[in-house]
Coordinates of C-alpha atoms in Angstrom, one line a residue:
Chain Q
X65 CA 15.5 -20.1 28.9
X66 CA 18.7 -18.8 27.4
X67 CA 18.7 -17.3 24.0
X68 CA 20.5 -19.5 21.5
X69 CA 24.1 -18.4 20.8
X70 CA 24.3 -16.0 17.8
X71 CA 24.9 -17.9 14.6
X72 CA 27.7 -16.8 12.4
X73 CA 26.9 -14.4 9.6
X74 CA 27.5 -17.0 6.9
X75 CA 24.8 -19.3 8.4
X76 CA 22.4 -16.3 8.4
X77 CA 23.5 -15.5 4.8
X78 CA 22.9 -19.1 3.7
X79 CA 19.5 -19.4 5.3
X80 CA 18.3 -16.0 4.0
X81 CA 19.5 -16.8 0.4
X82 CA 17.7 -20.1 0.6
X83 CA 14.4 -18.5 1.7
X84 CA 14.9 -15.8 -0.9
X85 CA 15.2 -18.4 -3.6
X86 CA 12.1 -20.2 -2.3
X87 CA 10.2 -16.9 -2.3
X88 CA 11.3 -16.2 -5.9
X89 CA 10.0 -19.6 -7.0
X90 CA 6.8 -19.1 -5.0
X91 CA 6.1 -15.7 -6.6
X92 CA 6.6 -17.1 -10.1
X93 CA 4.3 -20.0 -9.2
X94 CA 1.7 -17.7 -7.7
X95 CA 1.5 -15.5 -10.7
X96 CA 1.0 -18.6 -12.9
X97 CA -1.6 -19.9 -10.5
X98 CA -3.5 -16.6 -10.3
X99 CA -3.9 -16.6 -14.1
X100 CA -4.8 -20.2 -14.5
X101 CA -6.7 -21.3 -11.4
X102 CA -8.9 -18.3 -10.9
X103 CA -12.5 -18.7 -12.0
X104 CA -13.0 -17.5 -15.5
X105 CA -11.1 -18.3 -18.7
X106 CA -8.3 -15.9 -19.5
X107 CA -9.0 -16.2 -23.2
X108 CA -12.6 -15.3 -22.7
X109 CA -11.7 -12.5 -20.3
X110 CA -9.4 -11.1 -22.9
X111 CA -12.0 -11.2 -25.7
X112 CA -14.9 -10.4 -23.4
X113 CA -15.5 -6.8 -24.6
X114 CA -15.7 -7.8 -28.2
X115 CA -18.3 -10.4 -27.5
X116 CA -16.2 -12.8 -29.4
X117 CA -17.3 -16.0 -31.2
X118 CA -16.5 -19.3 -29.6
X119 CA -14.2 -20.1 -32.5
X120 CA -12.1 -17.0 -31.8
X121 CA -11.9 -17.9 -28.1
X122 CA -10.8 -21.4 -29.0
X123 CA -8.2 -20.0 -31.4
X124 CA -6.8 -17.7 -28.7
X125 CA -6.7 -20.6 -26.2
X126 CA -4.7 -22.7 -28.6
X127 CA -2.4 -19.8 -29.4
X128 CA -1.7 -19.2 -25.7
X129 CA -1.4 -22.9 -25.1
X130 CA -4.3 -22.7 -22.6
X131 CA -5.8 -25.9 -24.0
X132 CA -2.9 -28.0 -22.8
X133 CA -2.9 -29.7 -19.3
X134 CA -1.9 -27.4 -16.5
X135 CA 1.3 -29.2 -15.4
X136 CA 2.6 -29.0 -19.0
X137 CA 1.8 -25.3 -19.1
X138 CA 3.5 -24.8 -15.8
X139 CA 6.7 -26.5 -17.0
X140 CA 6.7 -24.5 -20.2
X141 CA 6.2 -21.3 -18.2
X142 CA 9.2 -22.1 -16.0
X143 CA 11.5 -23.2 -18.8
X144 CA 10.7 -20.2 -20.9
X145 CA 11.2 -17.9 -17.9
X146 CA 14.7 -19.3 -17.3
X147 CA 15.5 -18.5 -20.9
X148 CA 14.2 -14.9 -20.4
X149 CA 11.2 -15.6 -22.6
X150 CA 8.0 -14.0 -21.2
X151 CA 5.8 -14.7 -24.2
X152 CA 4.4 -12.4 -26.9
X153 CA 2.3 -9.3 -26.2
X154 CA -1.2 -9.9 -27.6
X155 CA -1.6 -6.2 -28.3
X156 CA 1.4 -5.4 -30.5
X157 CA 2.9 -8.8 -31.1
X158 CA 6.3 -8.0 -29.7
X159 CA 8.1 -10.1 -27.1
X160 CA 7.0 -9.1 -23.6
X161 CA 10.6 -9.2 -22.4
X162 CA 11.7 -6.6 -24.9
X163 CA 8.8 -4.3 -24.0
X164 CA 9.7 -4.5 -20.4
X165 CA 13.4 -3.9 -21.1
X166 CA 12.6 -0.7 -22.9
X167 CA 10.5 0.6 -20.0
X168 CA 12.3 -0.6 -17.0
X169 CA 15.0 2.0 -16.9
X170 CA 12.5 4.8 -16.6
X171 CA 10.8 3.2 -13.7
X172 CA 14.0 2.3 -11.9
X173 CA 15.3 5.9 -12.3
X174 CA 12.0 7.2 -10.9
X175 CA 11.9 4.7 -8.0
X176 CA 15.6 5.2 -7.2
X177 CA 15.4 9.0 -7.0
X178 CA 12.1 8.8 -5.2
X179 CA 13.8 6.5 -2.7
X180 CA 16.5 9.1 -2.1
X181 CA 13.8 11.7 -1.5
X182 CA 12.0 9.4 0.9
X183 CA 15.2 8.8 2.9
X184 CA 16.2 12.5 2.9
X185 CA 12.7 13.7 4.0
X186 CA 11.8 10.7 6.1
X187 CA 15.1 10.6 8.1
X188 CA 15.1 14.4 8.4
X189 CA 11.6 14.5 9.9
X190 CA 12.2 11.4 12.0
X191 CA 15.4 12.8 13.4
X192 CA 13.8 16.2 14.1
X193 CA 10.9 14.6 15.9
X194 CA 12.7 11.7 17.7
X195 CA 15.7 13.6 19.1
X196 CA 13.3 15.8 21.2
X197 CA 10.2 13.8 21.9
X198 CA 7.2 15.8 23.1
X199 CA 8.6 19.1 21.9
X200 CA 6.9 21.5 19.5
X201 CA 9.4 20.4 16.9
X202 CA 8.4 16.7 17.5
X203 CA 4.7 17.5 17.2
X204 CA 5.2 19.5 13.9
X205 CA 7.3 16.9 12.3
X206 CA 5.0 14.1 13.4
X207 CA 2.0 16.0 12.0
X208 CA 3.8 16.4 8.7
X209 CA 4.5 12.6 8.7
X210 CA 0.9 11.7 9.3
X211 CA -0.2 14.1 6.6
X212 CA 2.3 12.5 4.2
X213 CA 0.7 9.1 4.8
X214 CA -2.8 10.5 4.2
X215 CA -2.3 12.6 1.1
X216 CA -2.6 10.4 -2.0
X217 CA 0.1 10.6 -4.5
X218 CA -2.3 11.5 -7.3
X219 CA -3.5 14.5 -5.4
X220 CA -0.2 16.0 -4.1
X221 CA 1.2 15.4 -7.6
X222 CA -1.7 17.3 -9.2
X223 CA -1.2 20.2 -6.8
X224 CA 2.5 20.3 -7.5
X225 CA 1.9 20.1 -11.3
X226 CA -0.6 23.0 -10.9
X227 CA 1.9 25.1 -9.0
X228 CA 5.2 24.4 -10.7
X229 CA 4.1 23.6 -14.2
X230 CA 0.9 25.4 -14.8
X231 CA 1.3 28.6 -12.7
X232 CA 5.1 29.0 -12.4
X233 CA 6.1 27.1 -15.5
X234 CA 9.4 26.0 -13.9
X235 CA 9.2 22.3 -14.5
X236 CA 7.6 20.1 -17.1
X237 CA 4.4 18.3 -16.1
X238 CA 5.3 15.1 -17.9
X239 CA 7.6 13.2 -20.3
X240 CA 10.9 11.6 -19.6
X241 CA 13.6 13.5 -21.6
X242 CA 15.9 14.5 -18.8
X243 CA 16.4 15.2 -15.1
X244 CA 13.9 18.1 -15.2
X245 CA 11.2 15.6 -15.9
X246 CA 12.2 13.5 -13.0
X247 CA 12.1 16.2 -10.3
X248 CA 8.4 16.5 -9.7
X249 CA 7.4 12.8 -10.0
X250 CA 10.2 11.5 -7.9
X251 CA 9.6 14.1 -5.2
X252 CA 5.9 13.4 -5.0
X253 CA 6.5 9.6 -4.9
X254 CA 9.3 9.9 -2.4
X255 CA 7.3 12.1 0.0
X256 CA 4.5 9.6 0.0
X257 CA 6.8 7.0 1.5
X258 CA 8.7 9.5 3.7
X259 CA 5.9 9.3 6.2
X260 CA 6.4 5.7 7.4
X261 CA 10.2 6.2 7.4
X262 CA 9.9 9.3 9.5
X263 CA 7.5 7.6 12.0
X264 CA 9.7 4.5 12.4
X265 CA 12.9 6.7 12.7
X266 CA 11.2 8.6 15.5
X267 CA 10.1 5.5 17.4
X268 CA 13.5 3.9 17.0
X269 CA 15.3 7.0 18.3
X270 CA 13.0 7.3 21.3
X271 CA 13.4 3.7 22.1
X272 CA 17.2 3.8 21.9
X273 CA 17.4 7.0 23.9
X274 CA 15.8 5.0 26.7
X275 CA 18.5 2.3 26.7
X276 CA 21.0 1.9 29.6
X277 CA 24.0 2.3 27.3
X278 CA 22.9 5.7 26.3
X279 CA 22.6 6.7 29.9
X280 CA 26.0 5.3 30.4
X281 CA 27.4 7.3 27.5
X282 CA 25.8 10.4 28.8
X283 CA 27.3 9.8 32.2
X284 CA 30.7 9.5 30.6
X285 CA 30.1 12.9 29.2
X286 CA 29.9 12.0 25.5
X287 CA 28.9 15.2 23.7
X288 CA 25.4 15.3 22.3
X289 CA 26.3 15.3 18.6
X290 CA 28.7 12.3 19.0
X291 CA 26.1 10.5 21.1
X292 CA 23.5 10.9 18.3
X293 CA 25.8 9.8 15.6
X294 CA 27.8 7.0 17.2
X295 CA 25.4 5.6 19.7
X296 CA 21.9 6.3 18.6
X297 CA 22.1 6.5 14.8
X298 CA 24.1 3.3 14.4
X299 CA 21.5 1.3 16.4
X300 CA 18.6 2.8 14.5
X301 CA 19.9 1.9 11.1
X302 CA 18.7 -1.7 10.9
X303 CA 15.0 -1.1 11.6
X304 CA 14.9 2.0 9.5
X305 CA 16.6 0.1 6.7
X306 CA 14.0 -2.7 6.9
X307 CA 11.1 -0.3 6.7
X308 CA 12.9 1.6 3.9
X309 CA 13.1 -1.7 2.0
X310 CA 9.4 -2.2 2.4
X311 CA 8.9 1.3 1.1
X312 CA 10.7 0.4 -2.1
X313 CA 7.9 -2.0 -2.8
X314 CA 5.5 0.8 -2.2
X315 CA 7.5 2.9 -4.6
X316 CA 7.3 0.3 -7.3
X317 CA 3.6 0.1 -6.8
X318 CA 3.3 3.9 -6.5
X319 CA 5.2 4.3 -9.7
X320 CA 2.1 3.0 -11.5
X321 CA 0.1 5.9 -10.3
X322 CA 2.9 8.4 -10.6
X323 CA 3.7 7.4 -14.2
X324 CA 0.1 7.8 -15.2
X325 CA -0.2 11.1 -13.5
X326 CA 2.9 12.6 -15.1
X327 CA 2.4 10.8 -18.4
X328 CA 5.8 9.2 -18.0
X329 CA 6.8 6.0 -19.8
X330 CA 7.7 3.1 -17.5
X331 CA 6.7 -0.3 -16.2
X332 CA 3.7 1.1 -14.3
X333 CA 2.2 2.7 -17.4
X334 CA 2.9 -0.4 -19.3
X335 CA 1.1 -2.5 -16.7
X336 CA -2.0 -0.2 -16.7
X337 CA -2.1 -0.2 -20.5
X338 CA -1.7 -4.0 -20.5
X339 CA -4.7 -4.3 -18.2
X340 CA -6.8 -1.9 -20.2
X341 CA -5.9 -3.8 -23.4
X342 CA -6.5 -7.1 -21.6
X343 CA -3.1 -8.2 -22.7
X344 CA -2.6 -11.1 -20.3
X345 CA 1.0 -12.1 -21.2
X346 CA 2.1 -8.5 -20.8
X347 CA 0.3 -8.2 -17.5
X348 CA 1.9 -11.4 -16.3
X349 CA 5.3 -10.4 -17.4
X350 CA 5.3 -6.9 -15.9
X351 CA 3.8 -8.2 -12.6
X352 CA 6.5 -10.8 -12.5
X353 CA 9.3 -8.4 -13.0
X354 CA 8.0 -5.9 -10.4
X355 CA 7.4 -8.6 -7.8
X356 CA 10.8 -10.2 -8.4
X357 CA 12.5 -6.8 -8.1
X358 CA 10.7 -6.3 -4.8
X359 CA 11.7 -9.7 -3.5
X360 CA 15.4 -9.1 -4.5
X361 CA 15.4 -5.6 -3.0
X362 CA 14.0 -6.9 0.3
X363 CA 16.6 -9.7 0.3
X364 CA 19.4 -7.2 -0.2
X365 CA 18.0 -5.0 2.6
X366 CA 17.7 -7.9 5.0
X367 CA 21.2 -9.0 4.3
X368 CA 22.5 -5.4 4.8
X369 CA 20.5 -5.0 8.0
X370 CA 21.9 -8.3 9.3
X371 CA 25.4 -7.2 8.4
X372 CA 25.1 -3.8 10.0
X373 CA 23.4 -5.0 13.2
X374 CA 24.0 -8.6 14.2
X375 CA 21.0 -8.5 16.6
X376 CA 18.6 -7.8 13.8
X377 CA 18.1 -10.9 11.8
X378 CA 20.4 -13.7 12.9
X379 CA 18.2 -15.4 15.4
Chain H
X213 CA -21.2 8.6 27.7
X214 CA -19.0 10.2 30.4
X215 CA -16.2 7.8 29.6
X216 CA -16.4 8.9 25.9
X217 CA -16.4 12.5 27.0
X218 CA -13.3 12.0 29.2
X219 CA -11.5 10.3 26.4
X220 CA -12.4 13.1 24.0
X221 CA -10.9 15.6 26.4
X222 CA -7.7 13.6 26.8
X223 CA -7.3 13.3 23.0
X224 CA -8.8 16.4 21.4
X225 CA -7.3 15.7 18.0
X226 CA -8.7 12.2 17.9
X227 CA -12.1 13.6 18.9
X228 CA -11.9 16.1 16.1
X229 CA -11.0 13.4 13.7
X230 CA -13.9 11.3 14.8
X231 CA -16.2 14.3 14.3
X232 CA -14.9 15.0 10.8
X233 CA -15.2 11.3 9.9
X234 CA -18.8 11.2 11.2
X235 CA -19.7 14.3 9.2
X236 CA -18.2 12.8 6.0
X237 CA -20.0 9.5 6.6
X238 CA -23.3 11.3 7.2
X239 CA -22.8 13.5 4.2
X240 CA -22.3 10.5 1.9
X241 CA -25.2 8.7 3.5
X242 CA -27.6 11.7 3.1
X243 CA -26.2 12.7 -0.3
X244 CA -29.7 12.4 -2.0
X245 CA -31.1 15.0 0.4
X246 CA -28.0 17.2 0.8
X247 CA -26.8 17.4 -2.8
X248 CA -28.1 20.5 -4.7
X249 CA -28.4 18.4 -7.9
X250 CA -28.4 14.7 -9.0
X251 CA -24.7 13.6 -9.6
X252 CA -25.2 13.2 -13.4
X253 CA -27.4 16.3 -14.0
X254 CA -25.8 18.4 -16.7
X255 CA -25.9 22.2 -16.6
X256 CA -24.2 23.4 -19.8
X257 CA -23.7 26.9 -18.3
X258 CA -21.6 25.3 -15.5
X259 CA -19.1 23.6 -17.8
X260 CA -15.7 24.0 -15.9
X261 CA -17.3 26.9 -14.1
X262 CA -15.6 28.2 -11.0
X263 CA -17.3 27.9 -7.6
X264 CA -20.4 30.1 -7.4
X265 CA -23.6 30.2 -5.3
X266 CA -25.4 27.9 -7.8
X267 CA -22.4 25.5 -7.8
X268 CA -20.6 25.9 -4.5
X269 CA -17.6 23.8 -5.7
X270 CA -17.8 24.6 -9.4
X271 CA -18.7 22.4 -12.3
X272 CA -16.8 19.7 -14.2
X273 CA -16.2 19.3 -18.0
X274 CA -19.7 18.2 -18.6
X275 CA -21.2 20.9 -16.4
X276 CA -22.1 18.5 -13.6
X277 CA -22.2 20.0 -10.1
X278 CA -19.0 19.1 -8.3
X279 CA -20.4 19.3 -4.8
X280 CA -23.2 16.9 -5.7
X281 CA -20.7 14.5 -7.3
X282 CA -18.4 14.7 -4.3
X283 CA -21.3 13.9 -1.9
X284 CA -22.4 11.0 -4.1
X285 CA -18.9 9.9 -4.9
X286 CA -18.2 9.5 -1.2
X287 CA -20.8 6.7 -1.1
X288 CA -19.0 4.7 -3.8
X289 CA -15.5 5.2 -2.4
X290 CA -16.5 4.6 1.2
X291 CA -18.6 1.6 0.4
X292 CA -15.9 0.0 -1.6
X293 CA -13.4 0.7 1.1
X294 CA -15.7 -0.8 3.8
X295 CA -16.4 -3.9 1.8
X296 CA -12.6 -4.3 1.1
X297 CA -11.7 -3.9 4.8
X298 CA -14.4 -6.3 5.9
X299 CA -13.3 -8.9 3.4
X300 CA -9.6 -8.5 4.4
X301 CA -10.4 -8.6 8.1
X302 CA -12.6 -11.8 7.9
X303 CA -10.3 -13.7 5.6
X304 CA -7.1 -12.4 7.4
X305 CA -8.5 -13.3 10.8
X306 CA -9.4 -16.8 9.7
X307 CA -6.0 -17.4 8.1
X308 CA -4.3 -15.9 11.2
X309 CA -6.3 -18.1 13.6
X310 CA -5.5 -21.2 11.6
X311 CA -1.9 -20.3 11.2
X312 CA -1.5 -19.5 14.9
X313 CA -3.4 -22.6 16.2
X314 CA -2.3 -25.3 13.8
X315 CA 0.7 -27.2 15.1
X316 CA 3.7 -28.2 13.1
X317 CA 4.0 -28.1 9.3
X318 CA 0.4 -27.0 8.7
X319 CA 1.0 -23.8 10.6
X320 CA 4.2 -23.3 8.6
X321 CA 2.2 -23.7 5.3
X322 CA -0.1 -20.9 6.4
X323 CA 2.8 -18.7 7.5
X324 CA 4.4 -19.4 4.1
X325 CA 1.2 -18.3 2.3
X326 CA 1.0 -15.1 4.3
X327 CA 4.7 -14.3 3.6
X328 CA 4.1 -15.0 -0.1
X329 CA 1.3 -12.5 -0.3
X330 CA 3.6 -10.0 1.5
X331 CA 6.2 -10.5 -1.2
X332 CA 4.0 -8.5 -3.6
X333 CA 3.7 -4.7 -3.5
X334 CA 0.1 -4.1 -2.4
X335 CA -1.0 -2.1 -5.4
X336 CA 0.5 -4.7 -7.8
X337 CA -1.6 -7.3 -6.1
X338 CA -4.7 -5.1 -6.5
X339 CA -3.9 -4.5 -10.2
X340 CA -3.5 -8.2 -10.8
X341 CA -6.9 -8.9 -9.3
X342 CA -8.5 -6.2 -11.4
X343 CA -6.8 -7.6 -14.5
X344 CA -8.1 -11.0 -13.8
X345 CA -11.6 -10.2 -12.6
X346 CA -12.3 -7.5 -15.1
X347 CA -13.8 -4.1 -14.2
X348 CA -16.6 -3.5 -11.7
X349 CA -17.1 -2.4 -8.1
X350 CA -17.0 -6.0 -6.8
X351 CA -13.6 -6.6 -8.4
X352 CA -12.5 -3.2 -7.1
X353 CA -13.4 -4.2 -3.5
X354 CA -11.8 -7.6 -3.8
X355 CA -8.7 -6.1 -5.3
X356 CA -8.3 -3.5 -2.5
X357 CA -9.1 -6.1 0.1
X358 CA -6.8 -8.9 -1.0
X359 CA -3.8 -6.7 -0.6
X360 CA -4.3 -6.2 3.1
X361 CA -5.2 -9.8 4.1
X362 CA -1.6 -10.7 5.1
X363 CA -1.5 -7.8 7.5
X364 CA -4.5 -9.1 9.5
X365 CA -3.3 -12.7 9.3
X366 CA 0.0 -11.7 10.8
X367 CA -1.5 -9.7 13.6
X368 CA -4.0 -12.5 14.5
X369 CA -1.4 -15.2 14.2
X370 CA 1.0 -13.5 16.6
X371 CA -1.9 -12.8 19.1
X372 CA -3.0 -16.5 18.9
X373 CA 0.6 -17.7 19.5
X374 CA 0.8 -15.8 22.7
X375 CA -2.8 -16.6 23.8
X376 CA -2.5 -20.3 23.1
X377 CA -0.6 -20.9 26.3
X378 CA -2.8 -18.5 28.4
X379 CA -4.5 -20.2 31.3
X380 CA -8.0 -19.7 30.0
X381 CA -7.1 -21.5 26.7
X382 CA -5.2 -24.3 28.4
X383 CA -8.2 -24.8 30.7
X384 CA -10.5 -25.0 27.7
X385 CA -8.2 -27.6 26.1
X386 CA -8.0 -29.6 29.3
X387 CA -11.8 -29.6 29.5
X388 CA -11.8 -31.3 26.2
X389 CA -12.8 -28.4 24.0
X390 CA -12.6 -29.2 20.3
X391 CA -10.4 -26.9 18.1
X392 CA -13.2 -25.1 16.3
X393 CA -14.9 -24.4 19.7
X394 CA -11.7 -23.0 21.2
X395 CA -11.0 -20.9 18.1
X396 CA -14.4 -19.4 17.9
X397 CA -15.3 -19.1 21.6
X398 CA -12.0 -18.4 23.3
X399 CA -9.5 -17.0 20.8
X400 CA -11.6 -15.0 18.5
X401 CA -13.1 -12.7 21.2
X402 CA -9.7 -12.0 22.5
X403 CA -8.4 -10.8 19.2
X404 CA -11.4 -8.7 18.2
X405 CA -10.3 -5.3 19.6
X406 CA -6.7 -5.2 18.2
X407 CA -8.3 -6.4 14.9
X408 CA -10.7 -3.5 14.8
X409 CA -8.0 -1.0 15.6
X410 CA -5.9 -2.3 12.7
X411 CA -9.1 -2.2 10.5
X412 CA -9.5 1.5 11.3
X413 CA -6.0 2.3 10.1
X414 CA -6.4 0.0 7.1
X415 CA -9.6 1.8 6.1
X416 CA -7.5 4.8 5.2
X417 CA -5.3 2.7 3.0
X418 CA -8.3 1.1 1.4
X419 CA -9.7 4.5 0.5
X420 CA -6.5 5.5 -1.1
X421 CA -6.2 2.2 -3.0
X422 CA -9.8 2.4 -4.3
X423 CA -9.3 6.0 -5.4
X424 CA -6.0 5.1 -7.0
X425 CA -7.5 2.4 -9.1
X426 CA -10.3 4.8 -10.0
X427 CA -7.7 7.3 -11.0
X428 CA -5.9 4.7 -13.2
X429 CA -9.2 4.1 -15.0
X430 CA -9.4 0.6 -13.5
X431 CA -11.9 1.2 -10.8
X432 CA -15.4 2.7 -11.0
X433 CA -16.5 3.2 -14.6
X434 CA -17.8 6.6 -15.9
X435 CA -20.3 8.2 -15.4
X436 CA -20.2 7.0 -11.8
X437 CA -19.3 9.7 -9.4
X438 CA -16.3 8.3 -7.5
X439 CA -13.5 10.4 -5.9
X440 CA -10.6 8.8 -7.7
X441 CA -12.3 8.8 -11.1
X442 CA -13.3 12.4 -10.6
X443 CA -9.7 13.3 -10.0
X444 CA -8.8 11.5 -13.2
X445 CA -11.5 13.3 -15.2
X446 CA -10.5 16.6 -13.7
X447 CA -6.7 16.4 -14.2
X448 CA -7.0 17.3 -17.9
X449 CA -8.3 20.8 -17.0
X450 CA -5.7 21.7 -14.4
X451 CA -4.9 25.0 -16.2
X452 CA -8.5 26.1 -16.7
X453 CA -10.5 24.5 -13.9
X454 CA -8.1 23.3 -11.0
X455 CA -11.1 23.0 -8.7
X456 CA -12.4 20.0 -10.7
X457 CA -9.5 17.9 -9.4
X458 CA -8.7 19.8 -6.2
X459 CA -11.9 19.2 -4.4
X460 CA -12.2 15.5 -4.9
X461 CA -8.6 15.1 -3.8
X462 CA -9.3 17.2 -0.8
X463 CA -12.3 14.9 0.1
X464 CA -10.0 11.9 -0.1
X465 CA -7.2 13.5 1.9
X466 CA -9.5 14.8 4.6
X467 CA -11.2 11.4 5.0
X468 CA -7.9 9.5 5.1
X469 CA -6.4 12.0 7.5
X470 CA -9.3 11.7 9.9
X471 CA -9.2 7.9 9.7
X472 CA -5.4 7.8 10.3
X473 CA -5.5 10.1 13.3
X474 CA -8.4 8.1 14.8
X475 CA -6.7 4.8 14.0
X476 CA -3.5 6.0 15.7
X477 CA -5.4 7.0 18.8
X478 CA -7.2 3.6 18.9
X479 CA -4.1 1.6 18.5
X480 CA -3.0 3.2 21.8
X481 CA -0.1 5.4 22.8
X482 CA 2.8 5.5 20.4
X483 CA 4.6 2.1 20.4
X484 CA 7.8 3.7 21.8
X485 CA 6.1 4.1 25.2
X486 CA 5.1 0.5 25.3
X487 CA 8.2 -1.1 23.9
X488 CA 10.6 0.9 26.0
X489 CA 9.3 -0.9 29.1
X490 CA 9.4 -4.5 27.8

């Protein structure tokens, strides 16, 4: 059986954009479904702690439109969403979209800088390990990567706060007033996802070093540095990029823990507070924004990987 | 037994990890006999006290013995993680079997569902479940488990896809075996061992997730001794009593590290060695 001829990039682009749009719609629908189809009445769940009277539950149901038929609720949810209306927070009565807009920048800054750390540390370790498999350097770097996967963010973060904020007093342990507040949280979060990046980089490098074209390049006398940059690195970019994209999802999730740990404002903190307050519209809104961001990032990563390495995603 | 010993000699690190994990499991299991005090016994003299002979790991804010709480806390954390992994493995394997065996559009629907779950960051999914189910250990286990269902489903589906055309399956189909029979008797046994290997690795992730939710105040409720919750309670006293958060964190890290090393060894040699020969 012959592999099918590679499709042109535009066809790949069109198909990937279509599946991306489908995923976006599915995510929106799933979040709606989770809230409405799961056993238990959201209004009762929200008022549960207060031991609320049936009248209060009914009033909340009416206020949230939960007493209307499901398809009608679904249509309202979609049309409101398209207008950027995510509903009203039950806790403080402000529009959910506005609350999210205020917090999003903090989280995106955190996740962005953390991503840079993850790439820096992950690629560095992976390169150190994968370019000399089996060496002491490889074993040290691999051990560090495994440890990075095993140490939970909330513990490594506490240790760093203890060292740099409590003992040395070099960096603040919380807040979000400037770049100094970003150093510790982004480093902690970034290192947590550097492990998988390092492991994949290592594996990709080892695999590529085994390929005939590397042997051919070696035979031609290509110097080691150029071999690594032009022949090995270029081929390793696509898989590493894909895993890095998945890590961004982890970063968005990990931001929840990191923001709580460092007392930073952000979407993660907003989500945790929303859950503690049982503020369902807010939970729904934040979850939606985080999930949609994740889908969009992965879409962008897939497109970039496909563009960089035609073998990666065009089949 | 000799085979086990030979394997241990070949992979000393994995053997060490297995030993550490066994010790942790035993310590949690035997907590009532090992712990110097009940987990919620208060000794006012030990409030935020540093490690001493009476309290080997020190005391927390209420004067509870940290060693006892870590021993008891392991039971909660490990139990939740075990329940979560079991749930994810059973549901994931079922979905994966169906997705791999079903022909045509039905298979595609299952694949679509798996991909949809993968479109959510794992912790977000867990938080959503907690938000909708309310607090409690059951909700915690479900929340942690749901997030790893797609991983199992994907693995089982890909195995089933390759196994479906294997001679022993085709023979069973030719003999007139019904789909449920073929799934349960021929395909399921063939996927069990890679499934268990994945479960080992996943166990580490489940421990971290369960502890993370505890740390966020959305997992085990106080005064339960649970590792993540203990970290959360201890973090306010970082300047005066760093041990109150350092030791629970160490327990989590050590457990996850042991599980990860063991899981790596069980999933076989590093993939590079395999894939390079394909």
